[in-house]
Amino acid sequence: TILVTVIVILLVAMMTTRVAQRLARASLDACRRGCSTQATRGVLYYQSQNVPASIRSTGLVGTDRNLQGSDGEFFGTDPAPVEVQIENGRDKGFTLDENGFCLLKHKWDHIDYFNNDEIVNKYYAECEALVTKATGASRAIAFDHNLRAKQRKQAGDCLEGGNAVQEPLISYGVHNDYTVTSAPARIRQLAKPPGSNDTWRHSLRLRESGEGLLKPGEVDGLLRGRWQFVNVWRNVTQHPVERFPLAACDAQSTALDQLVVFEIRYADRVGENYFVRYAPGHRWYYFPKMNRDEVFLLKCWDSRGRDFLDAADKAGSVPATFSLHSAFDDVATSESAPDRESLEVRTVAFFEE
């Protein structure tokens, strides 16, 4: 009888412990969900002080990008992980001109975001209209995209009829998509027939003509006016983004003397992006739990941004030239959170003056 009693007591104790563990996990998940709407902390990957700062390319930092849009090993880099505070950007009133990013509501008839033809021939036009309206530009042109999902990347998935699915850029490092050199160069490239890595080569309206997205004769005039590169980033799933959200740095807190140019070497051209070394003044924000009826607009270059203008040209400038950005592993993410699946479309917007 004593033995039976002891066994019963032990079984009850084990069950009680398991219930307590489940309740603790549930409580932690609930706390994480609640905390995810507030400030959080995450690790961002900067370049260390061992990597020389540069505004123009030295040719010493970079990577090769294959025809499926995937990068090889980087050279000349020294990633330096830094845990930072990342504030909730919702209801802050951020704008592209002042901060370099903003959040907008955007409901529309969603497509199959894993079908390359539907992205290029349906969603591109939607992004062009969205950016034109949001910026006040006279026109916008969509020309590139990436779908990101870590688990699909690990499985080797590709878009139907398109490039490989990529992973959220976390250890890749804090970056911007253009430099003072590559931003105007990219506009000139868009006046040429599409290259081997250009996703807009699948555009039905241009497939037969073999022409560029811009007319060669208009490029110089466009470059003399105001133009912007703006990414349209959205969640493409039915559940809110919890894992690997996107963070953006307030453009007014960018430290230009910490920028590092890196080259992206394609089969038929060389592009440039900026990495950056850590600066304590950086102010980071994200938009928790983005749903697929919201879009994160991210400015990657503005010809009227004040950072690289001569003193004589700053009269008509805006504070934000670009916003550094990176995905991050949110410490508040629940272990049960689904994988992030997102799509970014790159656009260029032109303004009449």
mmCIF file of C-alpha atoms in Angstrom:
data_model
loop_
_atom_site.group_PDB
_atom_site.id
_atom_site.type_symbol
_atom_site.label_atom_id
_atom_site.label_comp_id
_atom_site.label_asym_id
_atom_site.label_seq_id
_atom_site.Cartn_x
_atom_site.Cartn_y
_atom_site.Cartn_z
ATOM 1 C CA THR A 1 0.000 0.000 0.000
ATOM 2 C CA ILE A 2 2.829 2.385 0.869
ATOM 3 C CA LEU A 3 4.529 1.631 -2.455
ATOM 4 C CA VAL A 4 1.328 2.340 -4.370
ATOM 5 C CA THR A 5 0.862 5.597 -2.478
ATOM 6 C CA VAL A 6 4.422 6.661 -3.296
ATOM 7 C CA ILE A 7 3.917 5.852 -6.972
ATOM 8 C CA VAL A 8 0.674 7.824 -7.062
ATOM 9 C CA ILE A 9 2.352 10.806 -5.399
ATOM 10 C CA LEU A 10 5.211 10.680 -7.908
ATOM 11 C CA LEU A 11 2.804 10.486 -10.866
ATOM 12 C CA VAL A 12 0.790 13.422 -9.549
ATOM 13 C CA ALA A 13 3.992 15.429 -9.055
ATOM 14 C CA MET A 14 5.136 14.665 -12.612
ATOM 15 C CA MET A 15 1.760 15.677 -14.056
ATOM 16 C CA THR A 16 1.738 18.850 -11.970
ATOM 17 C CA THR A 17 5.231 19.740 -13.211
ATOM 18 C CA ARG A 18 4.229 19.184 -16.838
ATOM 19 C CA VAL A 19 1.112 21.304 -16.445
ATOM 20 C CA ALA A 20 3.196 24.026 -14.804
ATOM 21 C CA GLN A 21 5.691 23.892 -17.664
ATOM 22 C CA ARG A 22 2.914 24.192 -20.238
ATOM 23 C CA LEU A 23 1.409 27.120 -18.372
ATOM 24 C CA ALA A 24 4.816 28.771 -18.136
ATOM 25 C CA ARG A 25 5.406 28.351 -21.868
ATOM 26 C CA ALA A 26 1.940 29.687 -22.620
ATOM 27 C CA SER A 27 2.560 32.630 -20.313
ATOM 28 C CA LEU A 28 5.913 33.338 -21.975
ATOM 29 C CA ASP A 29 4.350 33.156 -25.443
ATOM 30 C CA ALA A 30 1.587 35.514 -24.335
ATOM 31 C CA CYS A 31 4.191 37.889 -22.917
ATOM 32 C CA ARG A 32 6.181 37.733 -26.125
ATOM 33 C CA ARG A 33 3.081 38.459 -28.173
ATOM 34 C CA GLY A 34 2.241 41.367 -25.952
ATOM 35 C CA CYS A 35 5.799 42.679 -25.892
ATOM 36 C CA SER A 36 6.067 42.430 -29.677
ATOM 37 C CA THR A 37 3.823 45.478 -30.005
ATOM 38 C CA GLN A 38 6.282 47.509 -27.915
ATOM 39 C CA ALA A 39 10.006 48.123 -28.171
ATOM 40 C CA THR A 40 12.090 44.993 -28.511
ATOM 41 C CA ARG A 41 15.713 44.021 -28.791
ATOM 42 C CA GLY A 42 17.483 42.278 -31.610
ATOM 43 C CA VAL A 43 20.945 41.545 -32.950
ATOM 44 C CA LEU A 44 21.993 43.515 -36.026
ATOM 45 C CA TYR A 45 25.104 42.654 -38.008
ATOM 46 C CA TYR A 46 27.348 45.638 -38.675
ATOM 47 C CA GLN A 47 30.860 45.675 -40.117
ATOM 48 C CA SER A 48 33.656 45.908 -37.567
ATOM 49 C CA GLN A 49 36.127 48.771 -37.331
ATOM 50 C CA ASN A 50 38.621 46.486 -39.107
ATOM 51 C CA VAL A 51 36.772 47.156 -42.373
ATOM 52 C CA PRO A 52 37.770 50.583 -43.756
ATOM 53 C CA ALA A 53 34.934 53.050 -44.249
ATOM 54 C CA SER A 54 34.303 54.189 -47.821
ATOM 55 C CA ILE A 55 31.838 56.328 -49.761
ATOM 56 C CA ARG A 56 33.081 55.108 -53.145
ATOM 57 C CA SER A 57 34.151 51.579 -53.964
ATOM 58 C CA THR A 58 37.637 50.349 -53.162
ATOM 59 C CA GLY A 59 37.019 47.000 -54.860
ATOM 60 C CA LEU A 60 38.081 45.282 -51.642
ATOM 61 C CA VAL A 61 34.633 44.299 -50.329
ATOM 62 C CA GLY A 62 31.982 42.383 -52.221
ATOM 63 C CA THR A 63 30.429 39.168 -53.501
ATOM 64 C CA ASP A 64 29.461 37.398 -56.728
ATOM 65 C CA ARG A 65 25.758 36.967 -57.518
ATOM 66 C CA ASN A 66 24.643 34.070 -59.703
ATOM 67 C CA LEU A 67 21.881 33.981 -62.303
ATOM 68 C CA GLN A 68 19.358 32.720 -59.733
ATOM 69 C CA GLY A 69 19.896 35.818 -57.600
ATOM 70 C CA SER A 70 21.924 34.095 -54.857
ATOM 71 C CA ASP A 71 25.180 35.470 -53.470
ATOM 72 C CA GLY A 72 28.443 33.639 -53.022
ATOM 73 C CA GLU A 73 30.886 34.104 -50.162
ATOM 74 C CA PHE A 74 31.661 37.697 -49.269
ATOM 75 C CA PHE A 75 35.229 38.955 -49.334
ATOM 76 C CA GLY A 76 36.686 41.818 -47.317
ATOM 77 C CA THR A 77 33.973 41.745 -44.643
ATOM 78 C CA ASP A 78 34.166 41.332 -40.868
ATOM 79 C CA PRO A 79 30.637 41.035 -39.435
ATOM 80 C CA ALA A 80 30.171 42.457 -35.952
ATOM 81 C CA PRO A 81 26.888 41.487 -34.209
ATOM 82 C CA VAL A 82 25.479 44.189 -31.933
ATOM 83 C CA GLU A 83 22.340 43.903 -29.796
ATOM 84 C CA VAL A 84 20.291 47.076 -30.118
ATOM 85 C CA GLN A 85 16.973 48.518 -29.010
ATOM 86 C CA ILE A 86 14.398 48.485 -31.831
ATOM 87 C CA GLU A 87 11.375 50.680 -31.235
ATOM 88 C CA ASN A 88 7.804 50.120 -32.390
ATOM 89 C CA GLY A 89 7.339 52.449 -35.368
ATOM 90 C CA ARG A 90 3.565 52.228 -35.550
ATOM 91 C CA ASP A 91 1.724 55.521 -35.023
ATOM 92 C CA LYS A 92 4.981 57.501 -35.099
ATOM 93 C CA GLY A 93 4.057 59.340 -38.288
ATOM 94 C CA PHE A 94 7.235 58.424 -40.157
ATOM 95 C CA THR A 95 7.576 59.706 -43.733
ATOM 96 C CA LEU A 96 9.843 58.965 -46.656
ATOM 97 C CA ASP A 97 11.114 62.550 -46.833
ATOM 98 C CA GLU A 98 11.890 62.892 -43.127
ATOM 99 C CA ASN A 99 12.854 59.359 -42.064
ATOM 100 C CA GLY A 100 13.279 57.250 -45.201
ATOM 101 C CA PHE A 101 10.446 54.780 -44.506
ATOM 102 C CA CYS A 102 6.757 54.577 -43.683
ATOM 103 C CA LEU A 103 3.905 52.100 -43.229
ATOM 104 C CA LEU A 104 0.765 52.226 -45.391
ATOM 105 C CA LYS A 105 -2.490 50.311 -45.557
ATOM 106 C CA HIS A 106 -2.859 48.617 -48.931
ATOM 107 C CA LYS A 107 -5.743 46.285 -49.658
ATOM 108 C CA TRP A 108 -6.013 44.842 -53.135
ATOM 109 C CA ASP A 109 -6.797 41.595 -54.980
ATOM 110 C CA HIS A 110 -3.832 39.514 -53.912
ATOM 111 C CA ILE A 111 -2.048 37.376 -56.483
ATOM 112 C CA ASP A 112 -0.112 34.133 -56.234
ATOM 113 C CA TYR A 113 3.087 35.680 -54.889
ATOM 114 C CA PHE A 114 5.061 32.546 -55.742
ATOM 115 C CA ASN A 115 4.321 32.944 -59.463
ATOM 116 C CA ASN A 116 6.917 35.126 -61.175
ATOM 117 C CA ASP A 117 4.663 36.036 -64.109
ATOM 118 C CA GLU A 118 1.926 37.331 -61.802
ATOM 119 C CA ILE A 119 4.444 39.415 -59.848
ATOM 120 C CA VAL A 120 5.969 41.028 -62.939
ATOM 121 C CA ASN A 121 2.826 41.453 -65.028
ATOM 122 C CA LYS A 122 0.264 42.248 -62.326
ATOM 123 C CA TYR A 123 1.898 43.292 -59.061
ATOM 124 C CA TYR A 124 4.541 45.547 -60.618
ATOM 125 C CA ALA A 125 1.825 47.858 -61.976
ATOM 126 C CA GLU A 126 0.146 47.929 -58.550
ATOM 127 C CA CYS A 127 3.431 48.906 -56.909
ATOM 128 C CA GLU A 128 4.000 51.625 -59.486
ATOM 129 C CA ALA A 129 0.600 53.147 -58.770
ATOM 130 C CA LEU A 130 1.153 52.836 -55.018
ATOM 131 C CA VAL A 131 4.557 54.561 -55.084
ATOM 132 C CA THR A 132 3.346 57.299 -57.427
ATOM 133 C CA LYS A 133 0.506 58.128 -55.060
ATOM 134 C CA ALA A 134 2.567 57.875 -51.876
ATOM 135 C CA THR A 135 5.444 60.054 -53.095
ATOM 136 C CA GLY A 136 3.688 62.499 -55.398
ATOM 137 C CA ALA A 137 5.928 61.417 -58.274
ATOM 138 C CA SER A 138 4.800 61.852 -61.864
ATOM 139 C CA ARG A 139 5.592 58.205 -62.593
ATOM 140 C CA ALA A 140 7.186 55.147 -61.049
ATOM 141 C CA ILE A 141 8.710 52.068 -62.658
ATOM 142 C CA ALA A 142 9.023 48.661 -60.968
ATOM 143 C CA PHE A 143 12.041 46.690 -62.144
ATOM 144 C CA ASP A 144 13.126 44.032 -59.629
ATOM 145 C CA HIS A 145 11.869 41.807 -56.816
ATOM 146 C CA ASN A 146 12.865 39.205 -54.233
ATOM 147 C CA LEU A 147 10.705 36.772 -52.305
ATOM 148 C CA ARG A 148 12.219 35.849 -48.950
ATOM 149 C CA ALA A 149 11.394 32.836 -46.775
ATOM 150 C CA LYS A 150 14.058 31.033 -44.744
ATOM 151 C CA GLN A 151 12.516 27.567 -44.797
ATOM 152 C CA ARG A 152 11.779 27.736 -48.526
ATOM 153 C CA LYS A 153 15.338 28.917 -49.171
ATOM 154 C CA GLN A 154 16.713 25.990 -47.186
ATOM 155 C CA ALA A 155 14.506 23.662 -49.235
ATOM 156 C CA GLY A 156 15.919 25.080 -52.479
ATOM 157 C CA ASP A 157 12.566 26.486 -53.674
ATOM 158 C CA CYS A 158 12.196 28.802 -56.651
ATOM 159 C CA LEU A 159 9.372 31.033 -57.783
ATOM 160 C CA GLU A 160 7.332 29.430 -60.528
ATOM 161 C CA GLY A 161 9.077 30.649 -63.678
ATOM 162 C CA GLY A 162 11.509 32.804 -61.708
ATOM 163 C CA ASN A 163 14.523 33.106 -59.433
ATOM 164 C CA ALA A 164 15.401 31.221 -56.283
ATOM 165 C CA VAL A 165 13.592 32.124 -53.072
ATOM 166 C CA GLN A 166 16.014 34.043 -50.833
ATOM 167 C CA GLU A 167 16.271 34.149 -47.055
ATOM 168 C CA PRO A 168 15.658 37.200 -44.846
ATOM 169 C CA LEU A 169 18.890 39.200 -44.697
ATOM 170 C CA ILE A 170 20.014 38.939 -41.078
ATOM 171 C CA SER A 171 23.696 37.971 -40.885
ATOM 172 C CA TYR A 172 24.070 39.502 -44.370
ATOM 173 C CA GLY A 173 24.358 42.777 -42.498
ATOM 174 C CA VAL A 174 22.847 46.224 -42.123
ATOM 175 C CA HIS A 175 22.886 47.753 -45.600
ATOM 176 C CA ASN A 176 21.407 50.088 -48.185
ATOM 177 C CA ASP A 177 20.645 48.976 -51.739
ATOM 178 C CA TYR A 178 22.538 51.762 -53.551
ATOM 179 C CA THR A 179 25.518 54.092 -53.211
ATOM 180 C CA VAL A 180 26.256 57.603 -54.455
ATOM 181 C CA THR A 181 27.776 55.915 -57.525
ATOM 182 C CA SER A 182 25.438 53.000 -58.187
ATOM 183 C CA ALA A 183 22.136 54.887 -57.795
ATOM 184 C CA PRO A 184 22.451 57.049 -60.945
ATOM 185 C CA ALA A 185 24.248 54.208 -62.736
ATOM 186 C CA ARG A 186 21.233 51.947 -62.165
ATOM 187 C CA ILE A 187 18.961 54.463 -63.898
ATOM 188 C CA ARG A 188 21.242 54.474 -66.928
ATOM 189 C CA GLN A 189 21.160 50.680 -66.942
ATOM 190 C CA LEU A 190 17.355 50.712 -67.025
ATOM 191 C CA ALA A 191 17.538 52.452 -70.419
ATOM 192 C CA LYS A 192 19.282 49.397 -71.862
ATOM 193 C CA PRO A 193 17.792 45.981 -72.743
ATOM 194 C CA PRO A 194 17.438 43.746 -69.674
ATOM 195 C CA GLY A 195 20.473 41.875 -68.444
ATOM 196 C CA SER A 196 20.710 38.254 -67.353
ATOM 197 C CA ASN A 197 19.784 39.051 -63.718
ATOM 198 C CA ASP A 198 17.015 41.580 -64.443
ATOM 199 C CA THR A 199 13.638 40.203 -63.341
ATOM 200 C CA TRP A 200 11.787 42.721 -65.527
ATOM 201 C CA ARG A 201 12.970 40.801 -68.597
ATOM 202 C CA HIS A 202 9.811 38.730 -68.034
ATOM 203 C CA SER A 203 7.571 41.775 -68.640
ATOM 204 C CA LEU A 204 5.021 41.069 -71.374
ATOM 205 C CA ARG A 205 4.996 44.688 -72.503
ATOM 206 C CA LEU A 206 8.758 44.660 -73.135
ATOM 207 C CA ARG A 207 9.445 41.063 -74.058
ATOM 208 C CA GLU A 208 8.947 41.541 -77.787
ATOM 209 C CA SER A 209 10.568 44.963 -78.149
ATOM 210 C CA GLY A 210 13.795 44.079 -76.345
ATOM 211 C CA GLU A 211 14.002 47.682 -75.185
ATOM 212 C CA GLY A 212 14.792 49.116 -71.791
ATOM 213 C CA LEU A 213 12.340 50.488 -69.251
ATOM 214 C CA LEU A 214 13.504 54.028 -70.029
ATOM 215 C CA LYS A 215 14.261 55.709 -73.336
ATOM 216 C CA PRO A 216 17.991 56.430 -73.728
ATOM 217 C CA GLY A 217 17.284 59.994 -74.817
ATOM 218 C CA GLU A 218 15.400 60.879 -71.632
ATOM 219 C CA VAL A 219 17.919 59.646 -69.078
ATOM 220 C CA ASP A 220 20.030 62.789 -68.757
ATOM 221 C CA GLY A 221 16.919 64.916 -68.219
ATOM 222 C CA LEU A 222 15.549 62.514 -65.623
ATOM 223 C CA LEU A 223 18.836 62.510 -63.719
ATOM 224 C CA ARG A 224 18.821 66.314 -63.580
ATOM 225 C CA GLY A 225 15.418 66.229 -61.857
ATOM 226 C CA ARG A 226 14.365 64.561 -58.642
ATOM 227 C CA TRP A 227 14.252 60.773 -58.533
ATOM 228 C CA GLN A 228 13.955 58.144 -55.810
ATOM 229 C CA PHE A 229 14.462 54.422 -55.398
ATOM 230 C CA VAL A 230 11.670 53.061 -53.188
ATOM 231 C CA ASN A 231 11.191 49.419 -52.153
ATOM 232 C CA VAL A 232 7.678 48.079 -51.562
ATOM 233 C CA TRP A 233 7.919 45.392 -48.858
ATOM 234 C CA ARG A 234 4.981 43.244 -47.817
ATOM 235 C CA ASN A 235 4.023 40.106 -45.950
ATOM 236 C CA VAL A 236 2.554 37.577 -48.423
ATOM 237 C CA THR A 237 0.969 35.151 -45.934
ATOM 238 C CA GLN A 238 -2.303 35.056 -44.022
ATOM 239 C CA HIS A 239 -0.598 35.371 -40.619
ATOM 240 C CA PRO A 240 1.189 38.468 -39.237
ATOM 241 C CA VAL A 241 4.981 38.706 -39.406
ATOM 242 C CA GLU A 242 6.528 37.642 -36.116
ATOM 243 C CA ARG A 243 9.741 35.906 -37.146
ATOM 244 C CA PHE A 244 12.646 37.900 -38.667
ATOM 245 C CA PRO A 245 10.828 41.247 -39.066
ATOM 246 C CA LEU A 246 12.379 44.086 -41.049
ATOM 247 C CA ALA A 247 13.995 46.986 -39.169
ATOM 248 C CA ALA A 248 14.836 50.404 -40.608
ATOM 249 C CA CYS A 249 17.190 53.072 -39.329
ATOM 250 C CA ASP A 250 15.884 56.625 -39.125
ATOM 251 C CA ALA A 251 17.724 58.338 -41.995
ATOM 252 C CA GLN A 252 18.428 61.356 -39.819
ATOM 253 C CA SER A 253 20.541 59.178 -37.522
ATOM 254 C CA THR A 254 22.762 57.734 -40.282
ATOM 255 C CA ALA A 255 26.500 58.166 -39.735
ATOM 256 C CA LEU A 256 27.954 58.744 -43.212
ATOM 257 C CA ASP A 257 31.525 58.347 -41.996
ATOM 258 C CA GLN A 258 30.782 54.719 -41.043
ATOM 259 C CA LEU A 259 29.537 53.581 -44.474
ATOM 260 C CA VAL A 260 31.339 50.793 -46.351
ATOM 261 C CA VAL A 261 30.839 50.210 -50.083
ATOM 262 C CA PHE A 262 30.551 46.614 -51.223
ATOM 263 C CA GLU A 263 30.337 45.407 -54.790
ATOM 264 C CA ILE A 264 27.808 42.900 -56.140
ATOM 265 C CA ARG A 265 29.373 41.313 -59.189
ATOM 266 C CA TYR A 266 26.814 40.012 -61.668
ATOM 267 C CA ALA A 267 27.536 38.167 -64.896
ATOM 268 C CA ASP A 268 27.115 41.344 -66.957
ATOM 269 C CA ARG A 269 27.474 44.309 -64.567
ATOM 270 C CA VAL A 270 28.751 45.410 -61.164
ATOM 271 C CA GLY A 271 26.383 46.912 -58.613
ATOM 272 C CA GLU A 272 27.189 48.613 -55.317
ATOM 273 C CA ASN A 273 25.508 48.688 -51.899
ATOM 274 C CA TYR A 274 26.485 50.208 -48.575
ATOM 275 C CA PHE A 275 27.274 48.223 -45.461
ATOM 276 C CA VAL A 276 27.835 50.240 -42.301
ATOM 277 C CA ARG A 277 29.899 50.118 -39.126
ATOM 278 C CA TYR A 278 28.159 50.523 -35.784
ATOM 279 C CA ALA A 279 27.336 54.032 -34.593
ATOM 280 C CA PRO A 280 25.666 54.539 -31.181
ATOM 281 C CA GLY A 281 23.401 57.269 -32.557
ATOM 282 C CA HIS A 282 21.539 54.950 -34.912
ATOM 283 C CA ARG A 283 17.778 54.909 -34.171
ATOM 284 C CA TRP A 284 16.062 51.667 -35.181
ATOM 285 C CA TYR A 285 12.350 50.965 -35.747
ATOM 286 C CA TYR A 286 10.106 48.167 -36.985
ATOM 287 C CA PHE A 287 6.398 47.648 -37.567
ATOM 288 C CA PRO A 288 5.305 44.697 -35.394
ATOM 289 C CA LYS A 289 3.021 42.015 -36.787
ATOM 290 C CA MET A 290 2.638 43.380 -40.290
ATOM 291 C CA ASN A 291 -0.259 41.773 -42.152
ATOM 292 C CA ARG A 292 -0.519 41.361 -45.901
ATOM 293 C CA ASP A 293 -2.812 44.375 -46.294
ATOM 294 C CA GLU A 294 0.032 46.642 -45.201
ATOM 295 C CA VAL A 295 3.157 47.756 -47.052
ATOM 296 C CA PHE A 296 6.498 48.955 -45.695
ATOM 297 C CA LEU A 297 7.851 51.643 -48.058
ATOM 298 C CA LEU A 298 11.621 51.920 -47.787
ATOM 299 C CA LYS A 299 13.577 54.674 -49.502
ATOM 300 C CA CYS A 300 16.907 53.435 -50.815
ATOM 301 C CA TRP A 301 18.011 56.656 -52.529
ATOM 302 C CA ASP A 302 16.738 60.179 -53.096
ATOM 303 C CA SER A 303 18.553 62.566 -55.415
ATOM 304 C CA ARG A 304 17.218 65.418 -53.265
ATOM 305 C CA GLY A 305 18.433 63.873 -50.016
ATOM 306 C CA ARG A 306 20.722 66.342 -48.315
ATOM 307 C CA ASP A 307 23.558 63.963 -47.414
ATOM 308 C CA PHE A 308 25.504 64.133 -50.686
ATOM 309 C CA LEU A 309 24.397 67.477 -52.119
ATOM 310 C CA ASP A 310 26.661 70.478 -52.549
ATOM 311 C CA ALA A 311 25.886 73.417 -50.297
ATOM 312 C CA ALA A 312 24.416 75.344 -53.233
ATOM 313 C CA ASP A 313 21.884 72.564 -53.931
ATOM 314 C CA LYS A 314 20.645 71.988 -50.376
ATOM 315 C CA ALA A 315 17.918 74.643 -50.504
ATOM 316 C CA GLY A 316 15.411 72.195 -51.968
ATOM 317 C CA SER A 317 16.672 69.112 -50.178
ATOM 318 C CA VAL A 318 14.941 66.692 -47.791
ATOM 319 C CA PRO A 319 16.480 65.155 -44.641
ATOM 320 C CA ALA A 320 16.308 61.503 -45.753
ATOM 321 C CA THR A 321 18.604 60.296 -48.532
ATOM 322 C CA PHE A 322 18.157 56.602 -47.680
ATOM 323 C CA SER A 323 17.311 54.290 -44.800
ATOM 324 C CA LEU A 324 19.723 51.572 -43.716
ATOM 325 C CA HIS A 325 17.841 48.350 -43.027
ATOM 326 C CA SER A 326 18.101 44.718 -42.000
ATOM 327 C CA ALA A 327 15.977 41.809 -40.896
ATOM 328 C CA PHE A 328 16.586 40.748 -37.304
ATOM 329 C CA ASP A 329 15.888 37.885 -34.931
ATOM 330 C CA ASP A 330 13.407 39.398 -32.489
ATOM 331 C CA VAL A 331 14.023 38.182 -28.920
ATOM 332 C CA ALA A 332 10.262 38.433 -28.313
ATOM 333 C CA THR A 333 9.404 35.930 -31.072
ATOM 334 C CA SER A 334 7.461 32.889 -29.910
ATOM 335 C CA GLU A 335 9.016 29.507 -30.630
ATOM 336 C CA SER A 336 5.777 28.562 -32.391
ATOM 337 C CA ALA A 337 5.769 31.602 -34.690
ATOM 338 C CA PRO A 338 5.476 30.669 -38.387
ATOM 339 C CA ASP A 339 8.216 31.462 -40.865
ATOM 340 C CA ARG A 340 8.227 34.904 -42.419
ATOM 341 C CA GLU A 341 7.422 34.998 -46.135
ATOM 342 C CA SER A 342 7.774 38.440 -47.695
ATOM 343 C CA LEU A 343 8.110 40.092 -51.086
ATOM 344 C CA GLU A 344 10.006 43.274 -51.880
ATOM 345 C CA VAL A 345 9.623 45.066 -55.204
ATOM 346 C CA ARG A 346 12.124 47.722 -56.226
ATOM 347 C CA THR A 347 10.843 50.829 -57.946
ATOM 348 C CA VAL A 348 12.279 54.104 -59.217
ATOM 349 C CA ALA A 349 10.110 57.231 -59.073
ATOM 350 C CA PHE A 350 10.551 60.415 -61.118
ATOM 351 C CA PHE A 351 9.216 63.891 -60.303
ATOM 352 C CA GLU A 352 8.238 66.759 -62.566
ATOM 353 C CA GLU A 353 9.714 70.073 -61.428
#
